[in-house]
């Protein structure tokens, strides 16, 4: 929920929340519920002031303080794909501890709009399911260049380049080569990272050239099989968590 | 396709194949197609003998020889969950290079039957999409103990124990502790592995005790957030490929 959670400070539930608690879960006045908002920790609260379809909630007791999102948790930049797969990426990025989720427009991105409210709902549900109290920020669809400009200073872009080093690519040389993801992560120390996943069909040659020429960009390979965008997103976040994140 | 692929040896297409090539793709006699069957490599072939809804195919030229599945590619043992998630696990395990996919019955497995023909179709489609010529074997649903008995000698079971070491667990001690997955994989050398993913709700205390007492079992943790079964499957396979498999 969006409301502030403060001990004893009752607040009115919005229509959807009241409907869920009173009609779907069939809770009544004084029923205990657990709530969190991504900022104030997890609270034991009580339903109060039930009047027809309306009710309020009083936070009684903090049961789990708000954890700090590790400063180094990765940003996920991804080109939205089909609806089900895009939803899936947002859900899994939340489960896998992404700090920020940014849909980006690339030359081959088919989707030109996203439903930010829908993403926020998915993030909230996934956070509840995974018992994560901090919510990743979700941003609106934006051009790739703008998203890269918006990264914190020193962030290394882990560029998941599914095409690897095809013959004829104009860059070549050591600088541009996509290394195995475990090796590349091993060279980064504690630098913050953003994981970049391309659209179906991959990045254009121009984009790949531009990305590889850019500073603070580490092209990585996810093996010899072509992965779908949603698989690559889950794979890269998992490997990062296992090697550099809070799975250690 | 299931048919053998031998240079110049034409074979009749089955109804679904003929329908796909002639009606959906609207191909005509002599049209070139690429085919593979998981055994004989990838072939350039031609449509021949078109008669109404029927046709045959002649393999002309081997374009990619059949690769060996690495002997060490992991087996995936998983408790089937809901239909969409189960399909997803089979698809992603194929993309992520599993050698064998085995649905297992555990105490809390809700699903009591699986559609093996459906799994085989998913595996074939995912292999085509990911440009993988070898197909993982898919087995029928079987009790967990039987699946473990069916593993090659020396296979280490990577037991993804989402509950970690809750207080009150009867095992405790160093032997039973779930270690970070990257650390545990680092101790295994080149031993073959099977990755074991539990059902929604996890394994029962009895199963977890039994698994941890078993030899050749390495309990691993996938971090502080509770992952859904399908996320855990993709995560564990990805980390294995990055550290021990063909993503290196």
Short mmCIF file of C-alpha atoms in Angstrom, two decimals:
data_model
loop_
_atom_site.label_atom_id
_atom_site.label_comp_id
_atom_site.label_asym_id
_atom_site.label_seq_id
_atom_site.Cartn_x
_atom_site.Cartn_y
_atom_site.Cartn_z
CA UNK A 1 0.00 0.00 0.00
CA UNK A 2 1.01 3.60 -0.54
CA UNK A 3 -0.04 5.07 2.81
CA UNK A 4 2.45 5.91 5.55
CA UNK A 5 2.61 3.37 8.38
CA UNK A 6 2.93 4.92 11.84
CA UNK A 7 1.98 3.29 15.12
CA UNK A 8 -1.60 4.12 16.07
CA UNK A 9 -2.15 6.41 13.07
CA UNK A 10 -5.30 5.04 11.40
CA UNK A 11 -5.80 5.79 7.71
CA UNK A 12 -8.74 5.11 5.37
CA UNK A 13 -8.34 2.21 2.95
CA UNK A 14 -8.83 2.99 -0.71
CA UNK A 15 -11.64 1.24 -2.59
CA UNK A 16 -9.54 -1.62 -3.93
CA UNK A 17 -7.92 -2.32 -0.54
CA UNK A 18 -11.26 -2.20 1.28
CA UNK A 19 -12.84 -4.49 -1.31
CA UNK A 20 -10.00 -6.98 -1.00
CA UNK A 21 -10.02 -7.11 2.79
CA UNK A 22 -13.80 -6.92 3.37
CA UNK A 23 -15.25 -8.76 0.34
CA UNK A 24 -12.52 -11.11 -0.92
CA UNK A 25 -10.93 -12.09 2.41
CA UNK A 26 -14.23 -11.44 4.29
CA UNK A 27 -12.43 -9.83 7.21
CA UNK A 28 -14.38 -7.89 9.83
CA UNK A 29 -13.66 -5.07 12.29
CA UNK A 30 -10.65 -5.73 14.54
CA UNK A 31 -9.29 -8.44 12.24
CA UNK A 32 -5.46 -8.41 12.23
CA UNK A 33 -3.60 -7.93 8.94
CA UNK A 34 0.03 -7.48 8.04
CA UNK A 35 0.93 -4.54 5.82
CA UNK A 36 3.96 -2.88 4.28
CA UNK A 37 4.53 0.01 1.90
CA UNK A 38 8.14 -0.43 0.84
CA UNK A 39 9.33 2.34 3.19
CA UNK A 40 8.21 1.80 6.76
CA UNK A 41 8.80 -1.91 7.40
CA UNK A 42 6.16 -4.59 7.98
CA UNK A 43 3.38 -3.82 10.47
CA UNK A 44 0.73 -5.74 12.28
CA UNK A 45 -2.41 -3.67 11.83
CA UNK A 46 -6.14 -3.85 12.62
CA UNK A 47 -9.22 -3.13 10.54
CA UNK A 48 -11.23 -0.33 12.18
CA UNK A 49 -14.17 1.96 11.37
CA UNK A 50 -16.00 -0.43 9.06
CA UNK A 51 -18.93 1.35 7.39
CA UNK A 52 -20.43 -0.62 4.50
CA UNK A 53 -17.74 -0.83 1.83
CA UNK A 54 -15.36 1.48 3.66
CA UNK A 55 -12.92 0.88 6.48
CA UNK A 56 -9.69 2.16 7.98
CA UNK A 57 -6.54 0.45 9.18
CA UNK A 58 -4.52 1.14 12.33
CA UNK A 59 -0.86 0.03 12.41
CA UNK A 60 -0.29 -1.47 15.88
CA UNK A 61 3.15 -2.96 15.96
CA UNK A 62 6.26 -3.01 13.76
CA UNK A 63 7.05 -6.69 13.14
CA UNK A 64 9.94 -6.31 10.70
CA UNK A 65 11.92 -3.09 10.30
CA UNK A 66 12.53 -1.77 6.82
CA UNK A 67 15.76 -3.29 5.50
CA UNK A 68 18.15 -1.14 3.53
CA UNK A 69 18.20 -2.00 -0.15
CA UNK A 70 21.86 -2.83 -0.63
CA UNK A 71 23.36 0.21 -2.32
CA UNK A 72 24.86 -2.10 -4.89
CA UNK A 73 21.68 -3.95 -5.94
CA UNK A 74 21.52 -3.95 -9.73
CA UNK A 75 19.38 -1.84 -12.01
CA UNK A 76 17.61 -3.82 -14.75
CA UNK A 77 17.27 -2.11 -18.13
CA UNK A 78 15.19 -4.16 -20.56
CA UNK A 79 13.43 -3.71 -23.87
CA UNK A 80 9.80 -4.71 -23.32
CA UNK A 81 8.78 -7.77 -25.29
CA UNK A 82 5.33 -9.38 -25.45
CA UNK A 83 2.93 -8.65 -22.61
CA UNK A 84 3.22 -11.94 -20.73
CA UNK A 85 7.01 -11.99 -21.01
CA UNK A 86 7.30 -8.34 -19.99
CA UNK A 87 5.13 -8.95 -16.93
CA UNK A 88 7.29 -11.95 -16.16
CA UNK A 89 10.50 -9.90 -16.32
CA UNK A 90 9.10 -7.33 -13.89
CA UNK A 91 7.94 -10.05 -11.49
CA UNK A 92 11.22 -11.98 -11.58
CA UNK A 93 13.38 -8.87 -11.28
CA UNK A 94 11.52 -8.12 -8.05
CA UNK A 95 12.07 -11.66 -6.75
CA UNK A 96 15.73 -11.46 -7.71
CA UNK A 97 16.38 -8.24 -5.84
CA UNK A 98 16.70 -5.62 -8.58
CA UNK A 99 16.83 -2.10 -7.11
CA UNK A 100 15.29 -0.38 -10.11
CA UNK A 101 13.47 -1.64 -13.21
CA UNK A 102 13.63 0.50 -16.33
CA UNK A 103 11.92 -0.44 -19.61
CA UNK A 104 13.91 1.02 -22.50
CA UNK A 105 13.18 1.83 -26.13
CA UNK A 106 15.72 0.40 -28.55
CA UNK A 107 15.75 0.39 -32.35
CA UNK A 108 13.99 -2.98 -32.46
CA UNK A 109 11.67 -2.55 -29.46
CA UNK A 110 8.20 -3.48 -30.72
CA UNK A 111 6.32 -2.16 -27.70
CA UNK A 112 6.00 1.61 -27.63
CA UNK A 113 4.00 2.05 -24.43
CA UNK A 114 3.96 0.29 -21.08
CA UNK A 115 1.39 0.31 -18.30
CA UNK A 116 3.32 1.72 -15.38
CA UNK A 117 0.41 1.13 -12.97
CA UNK A 118 0.34 -2.51 -14.06
CA UNK A 119 4.09 -2.86 -13.42
CA UNK A 120 3.69 -1.33 -9.96
CA UNK A 121 0.97 -3.85 -9.14
CA UNK A 122 3.15 -6.75 -10.31
CA UNK A 123 6.09 -5.44 -8.26
CA UNK A 124 3.95 -5.16 -5.14
CA UNK A 125 2.52 -8.68 -5.50
CA UNK A 126 5.92 -10.18 -6.23
CA UNK A 127 7.46 -8.38 -3.25
CA UNK A 128 4.74 -9.75 -0.98
CA UNK A 129 5.18 -13.27 -2.32
CA UNK A 130 8.97 -13.19 -2.03
CA UNK A 131 8.85 -11.54 1.43
CA UNK A 132 10.77 -8.55 0.21
CA UNK A 133 9.86 -5.37 2.08
CA UNK A 134 11.64 -2.85 -0.09
CA UNK A 135 10.07 -2.26 -3.48
CA UNK A 136 12.15 -1.79 -6.60
CA UNK A 137 11.45 1.50 -8.34
CA UNK A 138 9.76 1.04 -11.69
CA UNK A 139 10.20 3.73 -14.30
CA UNK A 140 8.26 4.60 -17.42
CA UNK A 141 9.43 3.53 -20.88
CA UNK A 142 12.32 5.74 -22.01
CA UNK A 143 14.94 5.84 -24.76
CA UNK A 144 17.99 3.71 -24.01
CA UNK A 145 20.33 6.71 -24.12
CA UNK A 146 18.24 8.54 -21.52
CA UNK A 147 18.16 5.48 -19.26
CA UNK A 148 21.93 5.16 -19.46
CA UNK A 149 22.34 8.86 -18.63
CA UNK A 150 20.15 8.30 -15.58
CA UNK A 151 22.46 5.74 -13.99
CA UNK A 152 24.48 6.67 -10.92
CA UNK A 153 28.07 7.72 -11.64
CA UNK A 154 30.41 4.77 -11.95
CA UNK A 155 27.68 2.25 -12.76
CA UNK A 156 28.95 -0.44 -15.12
CA UNK A 157 26.46 -1.54 -17.77
CA UNK A 158 26.48 -5.33 -18.07
CA UNK A 159 25.52 -5.54 -21.71
CA UNK A 160 24.05 -8.99 -22.38
CA UNK A 161 24.98 -9.31 -26.00
CA UNK A 162 23.25 -12.45 -27.18
CA UNK A 163 24.86 -12.30 -30.59
CA UNK A 164 28.37 -12.44 -29.17
CA UNK A 165 31.13 -11.68 -31.64
CA UNK A 166 29.68 -12.49 -35.01
CA UNK A 167 31.98 -12.23 -37.95
CA UNK A 168 31.68 -8.88 -39.64
CA UNK A 169 31.02 -6.92 -36.50
CA UNK A 170 32.82 -3.61 -36.90
CA UNK A 171 34.35 -3.41 -33.43
CA UNK A 172 36.46 -6.48 -32.71
CA UNK A 173 39.55 -6.42 -30.57
CA UNK A 174 39.85 -7.17 -26.87
CA UNK A 175 37.93 -4.12 -25.73
CA UNK A 176 34.74 -5.10 -27.53
CA UNK A 177 34.76 -8.83 -26.90
CA UNK A 178 31.89 -10.29 -24.86
CA UNK A 179 33.40 -12.30 -22.02
CA UNK A 180 31.80 -15.05 -19.96
CA UNK A 181 29.52 -13.37 -17.41
CA UNK A 182 31.22 -14.94 -14.38
CA UNK A 183 34.65 -13.72 -15.54
CA UNK A 184 33.42 -10.22 -16.29
CA UNK A 185 31.63 -9.86 -12.94
CA UNK A 186 34.82 -11.06 -11.27
CA UNK A 187 36.70 -8.00 -12.59
CA UNK A 188 34.22 -5.42 -11.31
CA UNK A 189 34.92 -5.38 -7.59
CA UNK A 190 32.05 -3.66 -5.79
CA UNK A 191 31.06 -1.33 -8.60
CA UNK A 192 27.31 -0.83 -8.99
CA UNK A 193 25.90 -2.44 -12.12
CA UNK A 194 23.01 -2.10 -14.50
CA UNK A 195 22.04 -5.21 -16.46
CA UNK A 196 20.94 -4.45 -20.02
CA UNK A 197 18.75 -6.94 -21.90
CA UNK A 198 17.82 -6.35 -25.54
CA UNK A 199 14.58 -6.90 -27.43
CA UNK A 200 13.59 -9.98 -29.45
CA UNK A 201 15.93 -9.80 -32.42
CA UNK A 202 18.65 -8.18 -30.35
CA UNK A 203 20.30 -4.81 -30.70
CA UNK A 204 21.10 -3.33 -34.10
CA UNK A 205 24.71 -3.22 -35.23
CA UNK A 206 24.70 0.54 -34.66
CA UNK A 207 23.46 0.16 -31.10
CA UNK A 208 25.97 -2.57 -30.33
CA UNK A 209 28.79 -0.49 -31.73
CA UNK A 210 27.68 2.54 -29.74
CA UNK A 211 27.30 0.48 -26.54
CA UNK A 212 30.70 -1.10 -26.91
CA UNK A 213 32.41 2.21 -27.56
CA UNK A 214 30.77 3.74 -24.51
CA UNK A 215 32.83 3.79 -21.31
CA UNK A 216 31.70 1.74 -18.30
CA UNK A 217 30.15 -0.94 -20.47
CA UNK A 218 31.03 -4.62 -20.12
CA UNK A 219 29.68 -6.87 -22.88
CA UNK A 220 28.97 -10.34 -21.52
CA UNK A 221 28.05 -13.64 -23.07
CA UNK A 222 25.36 -15.95 -21.69
CA UNK A 223 26.64 -19.04 -23.44
CA UNK A 224 26.24 -20.72 -26.81
CA UNK A 225 22.44 -21.02 -26.84
CA UNK A 226 20.25 -18.10 -27.88
CA UNK A 227 18.21 -17.09 -24.82
CA UNK A 228 14.85 -15.39 -24.91
CA UNK A 229 14.85 -11.91 -23.39
CA UNK A 230 13.06 -13.02 -20.23
CA UNK A 231 15.44 -15.93 -19.72
CA UNK A 232 18.46 -13.68 -20.15
CA UNK A 233 17.08 -11.22 -17.60
CA UNK A 234 16.54 -13.91 -14.95
CA UNK A 235 19.87 -15.57 -15.75
CA UNK A 236 21.95 -12.41 -15.50
CA UNK A 237 20.29 -11.24 -12.27
CA UNK A 238 20.76 -14.71 -10.73
CA UNK A 239 24.44 -14.91 -11.62
CA UNK A 240 25.00 -11.40 -10.26
CA UNK A 241 23.25 -12.27 -6.98
CA UNK A 242 25.20 -15.52 -6.65
CA UNK A 243 28.59 -13.90 -7.27
CA UNK A 244 28.27 -10.31 -6.07
CA UNK A 245 24.94 -9.92 -4.32
CA UNK A 246 23.14 -11.14 -1.23
CA UNK A 247 23.17 -14.83 -2.16
CA UNK A 248 26.80 -15.01 -1.04
CA UNK B 1 10.83 -34.16 -35.97
CA UNK B 2 11.13 -37.80 -35.01
CA UNK B 3 12.18 -39.24 -38.38
CA UNK B 4 15.77 -40.27 -39.17
CA UNK B 5 17.67 -37.79 -41.32
CA UNK B 6 19.88 -39.40 -43.95
CA UNK B 7 21.13 -37.77 -47.14
CA UNK B 8 18.74 -38.42 -50.05
CA UNK B 9 16.41 -40.64 -47.99
CA UNK B 10 12.96 -39.08 -48.45
CA UNK B 11 10.35 -39.73 -45.77
CA UNK B 12 6.65 -38.87 -45.58
CA UNK B 13 5.70 -35.94 -43.33
CA UNK B 14 3.11 -36.65 -40.67
CA UNK B 15 -0.18 -34.71 -40.79
CA UNK B 16 0.89 -31.94 -38.41
CA UNK B 17 4.22 -31.39 -40.19
CA UNK B 18 2.59 -31.35 -43.63
CA UNK B 19 -0.10 -28.96 -42.42
CA UNK B 20 2.51 -26.63 -40.96
CA UNK B 21 4.73 -26.55 -44.04
CA UNK B 22 2.00 -26.52 -46.72
CA UNK B 23 -0.85 -24.58 -45.08
CA UNK B 24 0.75 -22.36 -42.44
CA UNK B 25 4.03 -21.53 -44.16
CA UNK B 26 2.44 -22.02 -47.65
CA UNK B 27 5.53 -23.76 -48.98
CA UNK B 28 5.38 -25.63 -52.27
CA UNK B 29 7.27 -28.54 -53.89
CA UNK B 30 11.07 -28.07 -53.93
CA UNK B 31 10.94 -25.40 -51.22
CA UNK B 32 14.02 -25.63 -48.97
CA UNK B 33 13.57 -26.17 -45.21
CA UNK B 34 15.96 -26.81 -42.33
CA UNK B 35 15.23 -29.77 -40.07
CA UNK B 36 16.71 -31.56 -37.07
CA UNK B 37 15.63 -34.44 -34.87
CA UNK B 38 17.94 -34.19 -31.87
CA UNK B 39 20.15 -37.04 -33.16
CA UNK B 40 21.35 -36.48 -36.70
CA UNK B 41 22.38 -32.81 -36.76
CA UNK B 42 20.72 -30.03 -38.76
CA UNK B 43 19.90 -30.66 -42.41
CA UNK B 44 18.93 -28.63 -45.41
CA UNK B 45 16.01 -30.53 -46.92
CA UNK B 46 13.46 -30.15 -49.74
CA UNK B 47 9.72 -30.67 -49.89
CA UNK B 48 8.91 -33.38 -52.46
CA UNK B 49 5.95 -35.51 -53.58
CA UNK B 50 3.23 -32.98 -52.73
CA UNK B 51 -0.22 -34.59 -53.14
CA UNK B 52 -3.02 -32.51 -51.64
CA UNK B 53 -2.42 -32.37 -47.91
CA UNK B 54 0.48 -34.84 -48.01
CA UNK B 55 4.13 -34.43 -48.85
CA UNK B 56 7.57 -35.91 -48.20
CA UNK B 57 10.90 -34.38 -47.28
CA UNK B 58 14.35 -35.22 -48.66
CA UNK B 59 17.42 -34.32 -46.56
CA UNK B 60 19.99 -32.91 -49.00
CA UNK B 61 22.90 -31.59 -47.01
CA UNK B 62 24.12 -31.68 -43.42
CA UNK B 63 24.56 -28.03 -42.37
CA UNK B 64 25.46 -28.52 -38.69
CA UNK B 65 26.67 -31.82 -37.28
CA UNK B 66 25.07 -33.15 -34.13
CA UNK B 67 26.99 -31.75 -31.13
CA UNK B 68 27.70 -33.94 -28.15
CA UNK B 69 25.67 -33.01 -25.09
CA UNK B 70 28.42 -32.26 -22.56
CA UNK B 71 28.59 -35.30 -20.29
CA UNK B 72 28.43 -32.98 -17.32
CA UNK B 73 25.28 -31.04 -18.29
CA UNK B 74 22.95 -30.99 -15.31
CA UNK B 75 19.84 -33.04 -14.72
CA UNK B 76 16.85 -31.00 -13.50
CA UNK B 77 14.57 -32.67 -10.95
CA UNK B 78 11.52 -30.55 -10.17
CA UNK B 79 8.15 -30.94 -8.49
CA UNK B 80 5.53 -29.86 -11.05
CA UNK B 81 3.63 -26.76 -10.03
CA UNK B 82 0.78 -25.06 -11.88
CA UNK B 83 0.46 -25.75 -15.58
CA UNK B 84 1.86 -22.49 -16.95
CA UNK B 85 4.78 -22.54 -14.50
CA UNK B 86 5.54 -26.20 -15.20
CA UNK B 87 5.57 -25.56 -18.95
CA UNK B 88 7.83 -22.61 -18.28
CA UNK B 89 10.30 -24.73 -16.31
CA UNK B 90 10.51 -27.30 -19.12
CA UNK B 91 11.03 -24.56 -21.72
CA UNK B 92 13.69 -22.71 -19.72
CA UNK B 93 15.55 -25.89 -18.74
CA UNK B 94 15.90 -26.60 -22.46
CA UNK B 95 17.18 -23.08 -23.16
CA UNK B 96 19.60 -23.36 -20.26
CA UNK B 97 21.14 -26.63 -21.44
CA UNK B 98 19.73 -29.25 -19.04
CA UNK B 99 20.62 -32.77 -20.18
CA UNK B 100 17.56 -34.44 -18.66
CA UNK B 101 14.32 -33.09 -17.18
CA UNK B 102 12.59 -35.21 -14.56
CA UNK B 103 9.31 -34.21 -12.87
CA UNK B 104 9.21 -35.68 -9.37
CA UNK B 105 6.49 -36.45 -6.85
CA UNK B 106 7.17 -35.06 -3.39
CA UNK B 107 5.00 -35.00 -0.29
CA UNK B 108 3.60 -31.61 -1.20
CA UNK B 109 3.43 -32.01 -4.98
CA UNK B 110 -0.09 -30.99 -5.99
CA UNK B 111 0.10 -32.30 -9.52
CA UNK B 112 -0.21 -36.06 -9.81
CA UNK B 113 0.02 -36.48 -13.58
CA UNK B 114 1.97 -34.74 -16.31
CA UNK B 115 1.48 -34.70 -20.08
CA UNK B 116 4.73 -36.18 -21.34
CA UNK B 117 3.77 -35.55 -24.99
CA UNK B 118 3.17 -31.90 -24.11
CA UNK B 119 6.60 -31.65 -22.46
CA UNK B 120 8.25 -33.18 -25.51
CA UNK B 121 6.57 -30.61 -27.76
CA UNK B 122 7.74 -27.76 -25.50
CA UNK B 123 11.28 -29.15 -25.47
CA UNK B 124 11.35 -29.40 -29.27
CA UNK B 125 10.07 -25.86 -29.76
CA UNK B 126 12.44 -24.42 -27.19
CA UNK B 127 15.40 -26.28 -28.74
CA UNK B 128 14.52 -24.84 -32.15
CA UNK B 129 14.20 -21.35 -30.77
CA UNK B 130 17.45 -21.52 -28.80
CA UNK B 131 19.33 -23.18 -31.71
CA UNK B 132 20.09 -26.23 -29.62
CA UNK B 133 20.33 -29.38 -31.73
CA UNK B 134 20.47 -31.94 -28.94
CA UNK B 135 17.22 -32.45 -27.08
CA UNK B 136 17.09 -32.96 -23.32
CA UNK B 137 15.44 -36.22 -22.35
CA UNK B 138 12.12 -35.70 -20.60
CA UNK B 139 10.90 -38.38 -18.23
CA UNK B 140 7.49 -39.18 -16.83
CA UNK B 141 6.46 -38.11 -13.33
CA UNK B 142 8.11 -40.36 -10.74
CA UNK B 143 8.62 -40.50 -6.98
CA UNK B 144 11.60 -38.46 -5.78
CA UNK B 145 13.38 -41.52 -4.36
CA UNK B 146 13.14 -43.30 -7.70
CA UNK B 147 14.44 -40.26 -9.57
CA UNK B 148 17.43 -40.03 -7.21
CA UNK B 149 18.15 -43.75 -7.67
CA UNK B 150 18.13 -43.18 -11.43
CA UNK B 151 21.00 -40.67 -11.35
CA UNK B 152 24.41 -41.68 -12.69
CA UNK B 153 26.89 -42.80 -10.01
CA UNK B 154 28.69 -39.91 -8.38
CA UNK B 155 26.05 -37.32 -9.29
CA UNK B 156 25.77 -34.65 -6.61
CA UNK B 157 22.24 -33.46 -5.89
CA UNK B 158 22.16 -29.66 -5.61
CA UNK B 159 19.26 -29.41 -3.20
CA UNK B 160 17.76 -25.92 -3.51
CA UNK B 161 16.41 -25.59 0.00
CA UNK B 162 14.38 -22.41 -0.04
CA UNK B 163 13.70 -22.57 3.67
CA UNK B 164 17.40 -22.51 4.55
CA UNK B 165 18.17 -23.32 8.16
CA UNK B 166 15.04 -22.45 10.06
CA UNK B 167 15.18 -22.74 13.79
CA UNK B 168 13.91 -26.07 14.97
CA UNK B 169 15.13 -28.04 11.98
CA UNK B 170 16.30 -31.40 13.28
CA UNK B 171 19.58 -31.63 11.39
CA UNK B 172 21.76 -28.59 12.06
CA UNK B 173 25.51 -28.72 12.15
CA UNK B 174 27.93 -28.06 9.35
CA UNK B 175 26.91 -31.04 7.26
CA UNK B 176 23.33 -29.96 6.93
CA UNK B 177 23.81 -26.26 6.44
CA UNK B 178 22.70 -24.78 3.10
CA UNK B 179 25.64 -22.85 1.67
CA UNK B 180 25.60 -20.06 -0.91
CA UNK B 181 25.20 -21.71 -4.33
CA UNK B 182 28.39 -20.21 -5.79
CA UNK B 183 30.47 -21.49 -2.86
CA UNK B 184 28.94 -24.97 -2.99
CA UNK B 185 29.44 -25.30 -6.75
CA UNK B 186 33.03 -24.20 -6.25
CA UNK B 187 33.71 -27.29 -4.11
CA UNK B 188 32.38 -29.83 -6.61
CA UNK B 189 35.13 -29.91 -9.23
CA UNK B 190 33.81 -31.58 -12.37
CA UNK B 191 31.30 -33.85 -10.67
CA UNK B 192 28.02 -34.26 -12.54
CA UNK B 193 25.10 -32.59 -10.83
CA UNK B 194 21.35 -32.84 -10.56
CA UNK B 195 19.50 -29.69 -9.51
CA UNK B 196 16.51 -30.41 -7.26
CA UNK B 197 13.68 -27.85 -6.99
CA UNK B 198 10.80 -28.39 -4.56
CA UNK B 199 7.08 -27.73 -4.91
CA UNK B 200 5.18 -24.63 -3.81
CA UNK B 201 5.34 -24.84 -0.04
CA UNK B 202 8.72 -26.55 -0.14
CA UNK B 203 9.77 -29.95 1.06
CA UNK B 204 8.41 -31.41 4.29
CA UNK B 205 10.69 -31.59 7.31
CA UNK B 206 10.91 -35.37 6.81
CA UNK B 207 11.99 -34.98 3.18
CA UNK B 208 14.52 -32.32 4.06
CA UNK B 209 15.96 -34.46 6.81
CA UNK B 210 16.14 -37.46 4.53
CA UNK B 211 17.75 -35.44 1.72
CA UNK B 212 20.34 -33.91 4.01
CA UNK B 213 21.27 -37.26 5.51
CA UNK B 214 21.68 -38.80 2.06
CA UNK B 215 25.21 -38.92 0.64
CA UNK B 216 26.10 -36.86 -2.43
CA UNK B 217 23.63 -34.12 -1.55
CA UNK B 218 24.64 -30.47 -1.30
CA UNK B 219 21.99 -28.16 0.17
CA UNK B 220 22.28 -24.70 -1.33
CA UNK B 221 20.71 -21.36 -0.57
CA UNK B 222 19.39 -19.00 -3.24
CA UNK B 223 19.48 -15.93 -1.04
CA UNK B 224 17.23 -14.20 1.46
CA UNK B 225 14.15 -13.81 -0.71
CA UNK B 226 11.69 -16.68 -1.16
CA UNK B 227 11.79 -17.65 -4.84
CA UNK B 228 8.97 -19.28 -6.75
CA UNK B 229 9.78 -22.76 -8.02
CA UNK B 230 10.19 -21.65 -11.62
CA UNK B 231 12.48 -18.79 -10.62
CA UNK B 232 14.63 -21.12 -8.53
CA UNK B 233 14.95 -23.58 -11.44
CA UNK B 234 16.10 -20.89 -13.88
CA UNK B 235 18.38 -19.29 -11.29
CA UNK B 236 20.15 -22.52 -10.29
CA UNK B 237 20.65 -23.67 -13.90
CA UNK B 238 21.99 -20.21 -14.84
CA UNK B 239 24.48 -20.09 -11.99
CA UNK B 240 25.65 -23.63 -12.79
CA UNK B 241 26.16 -22.74 -16.46
CA UNK B 242 28.02 -19.53 -15.57
CA UNK B 243 30.38 -21.23 -13.10
CA UNK B 244 30.72 -24.83 -14.30
CA UNK B 245 29.01 -25.16 -17.67
CA UNK B 246 29.39 -23.91 -21.21
CA UNK B 247 28.95 -20.23 -20.40
CA UNK B 248 32.55 -20.12 -19.21
#
